[in-house]
């Protein structure tokens, strides 16, 4: 039977120095955020979602040039964002649950003992990814607007309704936060993704139902996207209730659970 050699005094001193530096000067939020953003492309699922999202953004945006007469850059952006609005919650869910599913949370807790800092960095990374996704949709619209007429002969209007684009970005952020909040609360990526995607797929036909539709409209986090056509007091109230149900409640519960649950 062989035994591992004991660490040398120099190695032991280096380990103690590293532990002391981590305890006295933990990594900054900015550095942790960059690490969390990098984790999005460190897994196969994350890479697949990003690649599929990019392809669908180009497909939906290009479809606006093929099948619509004189579409505007703003309209192409909104159409390109349709698949992105579905995929960004899944990407956010994977970000907040990947360490539990891949059993790397112990390493993260050892390097950054303060879980609240890690959770804050994950939240900022989710927000950044949502903004970058909205910007990618706008960039895709510009590229499609420049190259589409050369291929199809259809004219493209270069007008942009920046108010609509702003609400589009806000809806993208809300969708990402929903994925992060539900994922944090459930700590189970498949369950959280299925729940959010199933809701997005079923909510539109159910909203027209005579009895259940009016009730579901008050817990629809997608109500923010309807601000593109203007804001009314009723729509604002519905959006606030939807954000509370889908982001604040699961987010707070998930935050508490993440801080108190023992990592295994």
Short mmCIF file of C-alpha atoms in Angstrom, two decimals:
data_model
loop_
_atom_site.label_atom_id
_atom_site.label_comp_id
_atom_site.label_asym_id
_atom_site.label_seq_id
_atom_site.Cartn_x
_atom_site.Cartn_y
_atom_site.Cartn_z
CA UNK A 1 0.00 0.00 0.00
CA UNK A 2 1.43 3.35 -1.02
CA UNK A 3 0.88 6.66 0.68
CA UNK A 4 1.00 10.11 -0.85
CA UNK A 5 4.09 12.12 0.12
CA UNK A 6 3.55 14.94 2.57
CA UNK A 7 3.68 18.42 1.06
CA UNK A 8 6.96 20.27 1.41
CA UNK A 9 7.19 23.22 3.83
CA UNK A 10 7.46 25.64 0.87
CA UNK A 11 4.32 24.21 -0.75
CA UNK A 12 2.44 24.42 2.54
CA UNK A 13 3.48 28.06 2.94
CA UNK A 14 2.28 28.89 -0.57
CA UNK A 15 -1.09 27.28 0.11
CA UNK A 16 -1.46 29.24 3.34
CA UNK A 17 -0.54 32.47 1.56
CA UNK A 18 -3.15 31.83 -1.15
CA UNK A 19 -5.80 31.11 1.49
CA UNK A 20 -4.88 34.29 3.35
CA UNK A 21 -5.06 36.40 0.19
CA UNK A 22 -8.47 34.98 -0.71
CA UNK A 23 -9.74 35.64 2.80
CA UNK A 24 -8.42 39.21 3.01
CA UNK A 25 -8.91 40.32 -0.62
CA UNK A 26 -11.54 38.21 -2.40
CA UNK A 27 -11.92 38.55 -6.18
CA UNK A 28 -13.73 41.69 -7.28
CA UNK A 29 -17.29 41.58 -8.57
CA UNK A 30 -16.04 42.59 -12.00
CA UNK A 31 -13.61 39.69 -12.15
CA UNK A 32 -16.22 37.24 -10.91
CA UNK A 33 -18.67 38.54 -13.52
CA UNK A 34 -16.15 37.91 -16.29
CA UNK A 35 -15.66 34.38 -14.96
CA UNK A 36 -19.43 33.79 -14.98
CA UNK A 37 -19.73 35.11 -18.53
CA UNK A 38 -16.98 32.74 -19.61
CA UNK A 39 -18.87 29.84 -18.03
CA UNK A 40 -21.62 30.36 -20.60
CA UNK A 41 -19.36 28.95 -23.30
CA UNK A 42 -17.61 26.39 -21.11
CA UNK A 43 -20.40 23.83 -21.42
CA UNK A 44 -21.74 22.02 -24.47
CA UNK A 45 -25.28 23.07 -23.67
CA UNK A 46 -24.27 26.73 -23.48
CA UNK A 47 -22.39 26.57 -26.78
CA UNK A 48 -25.31 24.81 -28.49
CA UNK A 49 -27.78 27.42 -27.24
CA UNK A 50 -25.58 30.28 -28.42
CA UNK A 51 -25.02 28.74 -31.86
CA UNK A 52 -28.69 27.84 -32.30
CA UNK A 53 -29.70 31.30 -31.11
CA UNK A 54 -27.38 33.01 -33.60
CA UNK A 55 -28.70 30.89 -36.46
CA UNK A 56 -32.33 31.54 -35.51
CA UNK A 57 -31.73 35.27 -35.09
CA UNK A 58 -30.35 35.41 -38.63
CA UNK A 59 -33.15 33.22 -39.97
CA UNK A 60 -35.99 35.20 -38.42
CA UNK A 61 -34.38 38.52 -39.32
CA UNK A 62 -33.75 37.41 -42.89
CA UNK A 63 -37.34 36.22 -43.16
CA UNK A 64 -38.48 39.80 -42.64
CA UNK A 65 -36.65 40.82 -45.82
CA UNK A 66 -37.91 37.84 -47.80
CA UNK A 67 -41.58 37.98 -46.89
CA UNK A 68 -42.31 41.61 -45.97
CA UNK A 69 -42.46 44.64 -48.20
CA UNK A 70 -40.02 47.40 -47.19
CA UNK A 71 -39.36 46.23 -43.62
CA UNK A 72 -37.57 48.64 -41.31
CA UNK A 73 -34.40 47.94 -39.36
CA UNK A 74 -36.41 48.25 -36.16
CA UNK A 75 -38.94 45.67 -37.35
CA UNK A 76 -36.18 43.28 -38.41
CA UNK A 77 -34.63 43.66 -34.94
CA UNK A 78 -37.88 42.72 -33.23
CA UNK A 79 -38.41 39.69 -35.48
CA UNK A 80 -34.81 38.57 -34.97
CA UNK A 81 -35.38 38.81 -31.23
CA UNK A 82 -38.31 36.38 -31.26
CA UNK A 83 -36.19 33.22 -30.90
CA UNK A 84 -33.71 35.01 -28.64
CA UNK A 85 -36.52 35.80 -26.21
CA UNK A 86 -37.14 32.06 -25.89
CA UNK A 87 -33.51 30.99 -25.57
CA UNK A 88 -32.13 33.65 -23.21
CA UNK A 89 -34.04 32.27 -20.16
CA UNK A 90 -32.56 28.83 -20.82
CA UNK A 91 -29.06 30.29 -21.03
CA UNK A 92 -29.59 32.18 -17.77
CA UNK A 93 -30.91 29.04 -16.09
CA UNK A 94 -27.86 27.04 -17.13
CA UNK A 95 -25.59 29.75 -15.75
CA UNK A 96 -27.09 29.70 -12.26
CA UNK A 97 -27.46 25.91 -12.05
CA UNK A 98 -24.40 24.59 -13.89
CA UNK A 99 -22.18 24.44 -10.81
CA UNK A 100 -24.67 22.25 -8.97
CA UNK A 101 -25.23 19.92 -11.91
CA UNK A 102 -21.52 19.65 -12.71
CA UNK A 103 -20.53 19.43 -9.03
CA UNK A 104 -18.10 22.34 -9.18
CA UNK A 105 -19.84 24.40 -6.51
CA UNK A 106 -17.45 23.10 -3.85
CA UNK A 107 -14.50 24.51 -5.79
CA UNK A 108 -16.23 27.87 -6.21
CA UNK A 109 -17.10 28.04 -2.52
CA UNK A 110 -13.52 27.18 -1.61
CA UNK A 111 -12.15 29.97 -3.82
CA UNK A 112 -14.89 32.48 -2.98
CA UNK A 113 -16.33 31.60 0.44
CA UNK A 114 -18.85 34.43 0.27
CA UNK A 115 -21.67 32.94 -1.77
CA UNK A 116 -23.46 36.28 -2.00
CA UNK A 117 -20.60 37.66 -4.12
CA UNK A 118 -20.82 34.73 -6.51
CA UNK A 119 -24.60 35.06 -6.78
CA UNK A 120 -24.27 38.80 -7.42
CA UNK A 121 -21.75 38.13 -10.18
CA UNK A 122 -24.10 35.58 -11.75
CA UNK A 123 -26.95 38.12 -11.68
CA UNK A 124 -24.80 40.78 -13.34
CA UNK A 125 -23.65 38.25 -15.94
CA UNK A 126 -27.29 37.43 -16.72
CA UNK A 127 -28.06 41.13 -17.20
CA UNK A 128 -25.02 41.62 -19.42
CA UNK A 129 -25.90 38.58 -21.53
CA UNK A 130 -29.44 39.90 -22.05
CA UNK A 131 -28.18 43.32 -23.16
CA UNK A 132 -25.60 41.72 -25.46
CA UNK A 133 -28.32 39.52 -26.97
CA UNK A 134 -30.50 42.55 -27.70
CA UNK A 135 -27.48 44.29 -29.24
CA UNK A 136 -26.77 41.18 -31.34
CA UNK A 137 -30.33 41.30 -32.70
CA UNK A 138 -29.85 44.95 -33.68
CA UNK A 139 -26.48 44.18 -35.28
CA UNK A 140 -28.02 41.28 -37.20
CA UNK A 141 -30.76 43.62 -38.43
CA UNK A 142 -28.16 46.10 -39.70
CA UNK A 143 -26.24 43.36 -41.53
CA UNK A 144 -29.44 41.92 -42.99
CA UNK A 145 -30.62 45.38 -43.97
CA UNK A 146 -27.37 46.01 -45.83
CA UNK A 147 -27.12 42.65 -47.61
CA UNK A 148 -30.75 41.60 -47.94
CA UNK A 149 -31.74 44.00 -50.74
CA UNK A 150 -28.74 42.87 -52.79
CA UNK A 151 -30.04 39.30 -52.70
CA UNK A 152 -33.80 39.81 -52.83
CA UNK A 153 -34.24 43.18 -54.50
CA UNK A 154 -36.62 44.26 -51.73
CA UNK A 155 -36.07 47.69 -50.23
CA UNK A 156 -35.32 48.07 -46.52
CA UNK A 157 -36.21 51.15 -44.52
CA UNK A 158 -33.42 52.32 -42.21
CA UNK A 159 -35.78 53.86 -39.69
CA UNK A 160 -35.53 52.71 -36.07
CA UNK A 161 -38.05 53.32 -33.30
CA UNK A 162 -35.62 53.57 -30.41
CA UNK A 163 -38.40 53.55 -27.84
CA UNK A 164 -39.58 50.19 -29.16
CA UNK A 165 -35.99 48.92 -29.19
CA UNK A 166 -35.61 50.03 -25.58
CA UNK A 167 -38.71 48.11 -24.49
CA UNK A 168 -37.50 45.15 -26.54
CA UNK A 169 -34.23 45.19 -24.56
CA UNK A 170 -36.21 45.51 -21.31
CA UNK A 171 -38.32 42.49 -22.25
CA UNK A 172 -35.12 40.56 -23.01
CA UNK A 173 -33.74 41.45 -19.56
CA UNK A 174 -36.98 40.38 -17.88
CA UNK A 175 -36.94 37.04 -19.72
CA UNK A 176 -33.32 36.43 -18.67
CA UNK A 177 -34.08 37.32 -15.04
CA UNK A 178 -37.04 34.92 -15.06
CA UNK A 179 -34.78 32.08 -16.16
CA UNK A 180 -32.21 32.97 -13.50
CA UNK A 181 -34.80 33.35 -10.72
CA UNK A 182 -36.62 30.10 -11.48
CA UNK A 183 -33.35 28.23 -11.92
CA UNK A 184 -32.02 29.57 -8.61
CA UNK A 185 -35.19 28.56 -6.81
CA UNK A 186 -35.41 25.04 -8.29
CA UNK A 187 -31.65 24.35 -8.64
CA UNK A 188 -32.63 21.99 -11.44
CA UNK A 189 -31.86 23.15 -14.97
CA UNK A 190 -34.17 20.80 -16.93
CA UNK A 191 -37.17 21.51 -14.68
CA UNK A 192 -36.63 25.28 -14.76
CA UNK A 193 -36.12 25.39 -18.53
CA UNK A 194 -39.19 23.26 -19.22
CA UNK A 195 -41.31 25.39 -16.86
CA UNK A 196 -40.30 28.70 -18.45
CA UNK A 197 -40.43 27.50 -22.07
CA UNK A 198 -43.76 25.70 -21.53
CA UNK A 199 -45.21 28.87 -20.06
CA UNK A 200 -44.02 30.96 -23.00
CA UNK A 201 -45.45 28.42 -25.46
CA UNK A 202 -48.84 28.07 -23.77
CA UNK A 203 -49.52 31.58 -22.52
CA UNK A 204 -50.49 33.13 -25.86
CA UNK A 205 -53.33 30.73 -26.77
CA UNK A 206 -54.52 30.62 -23.16
CA UNK A 207 -54.74 34.40 -22.89
CA UNK A 208 -57.70 34.31 -25.28
CA UNK A 209 -59.57 31.74 -23.15
CA UNK A 210 -62.77 33.25 -21.70
CA UNK A 211 -62.31 32.26 -18.05
CA UNK A 212 -58.65 31.52 -17.39
CA UNK A 213 -57.26 34.11 -19.81
CA UNK A 214 -57.97 37.22 -17.68
CA UNK A 215 -56.35 35.53 -14.68
CA UNK A 216 -53.24 34.39 -16.52
CA UNK A 217 -52.72 37.84 -18.00
CA UNK A 218 -51.90 39.05 -14.48
CA UNK A 219 -49.04 36.59 -14.04
CA UNK A 220 -47.49 36.88 -17.50
CA UNK A 221 -43.90 38.14 -17.38
CA UNK A 222 -44.13 38.77 -21.12
CA UNK A 223 -46.46 41.69 -20.48
CA UNK A 224 -43.43 44.01 -20.72
CA UNK A 225 -43.11 43.24 -24.42
CA UNK A 226 -46.57 44.69 -24.99
CA UNK A 227 -45.23 48.10 -23.99
CA UNK A 228 -43.98 48.31 -27.60
CA UNK A 229 -47.46 49.48 -28.57
CA UNK A 230 -47.71 51.99 -25.73
CA UNK A 231 -48.14 51.85 -21.98
CA UNK A 232 -51.46 51.92 -20.17
CA UNK A 233 -52.08 51.76 -16.45
CA UNK A 234 -53.64 48.31 -16.72
CA UNK A 235 -50.71 46.89 -18.71
CA UNK A 236 -48.21 48.41 -16.28
CA UNK A 237 -49.99 46.81 -13.33
CA UNK A 238 -50.05 43.42 -15.05
CA UNK A 239 -46.34 43.68 -15.86
CA UNK A 240 -45.47 44.53 -12.25
CA UNK A 241 -47.48 41.58 -10.95
CA UNK A 242 -45.85 39.26 -13.51
CA UNK A 243 -42.37 40.45 -12.51
CA UNK A 244 -43.21 39.90 -8.85
CA UNK A 245 -44.51 36.37 -9.43
CA UNK A 246 -41.75 35.23 -11.80
CA UNK A 247 -38.69 37.18 -10.62
CA UNK A 248 -38.99 38.64 -7.12
CA UNK A 249 -40.62 35.70 -5.32
CA UNK A 250 -38.55 32.85 -6.83
CA UNK A 251 -35.46 35.06 -6.84
CA UNK A 252 -35.66 35.80 -3.11
CA UNK A 253 -36.47 32.18 -2.27
CA UNK A 254 -33.65 30.96 -4.48
CA UNK A 255 -31.19 33.47 -3.01
CA UNK A 256 -32.00 32.26 0.52
CA UNK A 257 -31.81 28.65 -0.57
CA UNK A 258 -28.46 29.15 -2.27
CA UNK A 259 -26.98 30.79 0.82
CA UNK A 260 -28.27 28.18 3.26
CA UNK A 261 -28.21 24.92 1.32
CA UNK A 262 -25.22 22.71 1.94
CA UNK A 263 -23.19 22.11 -1.19
CA UNK A 264 -22.61 18.43 -1.98
#
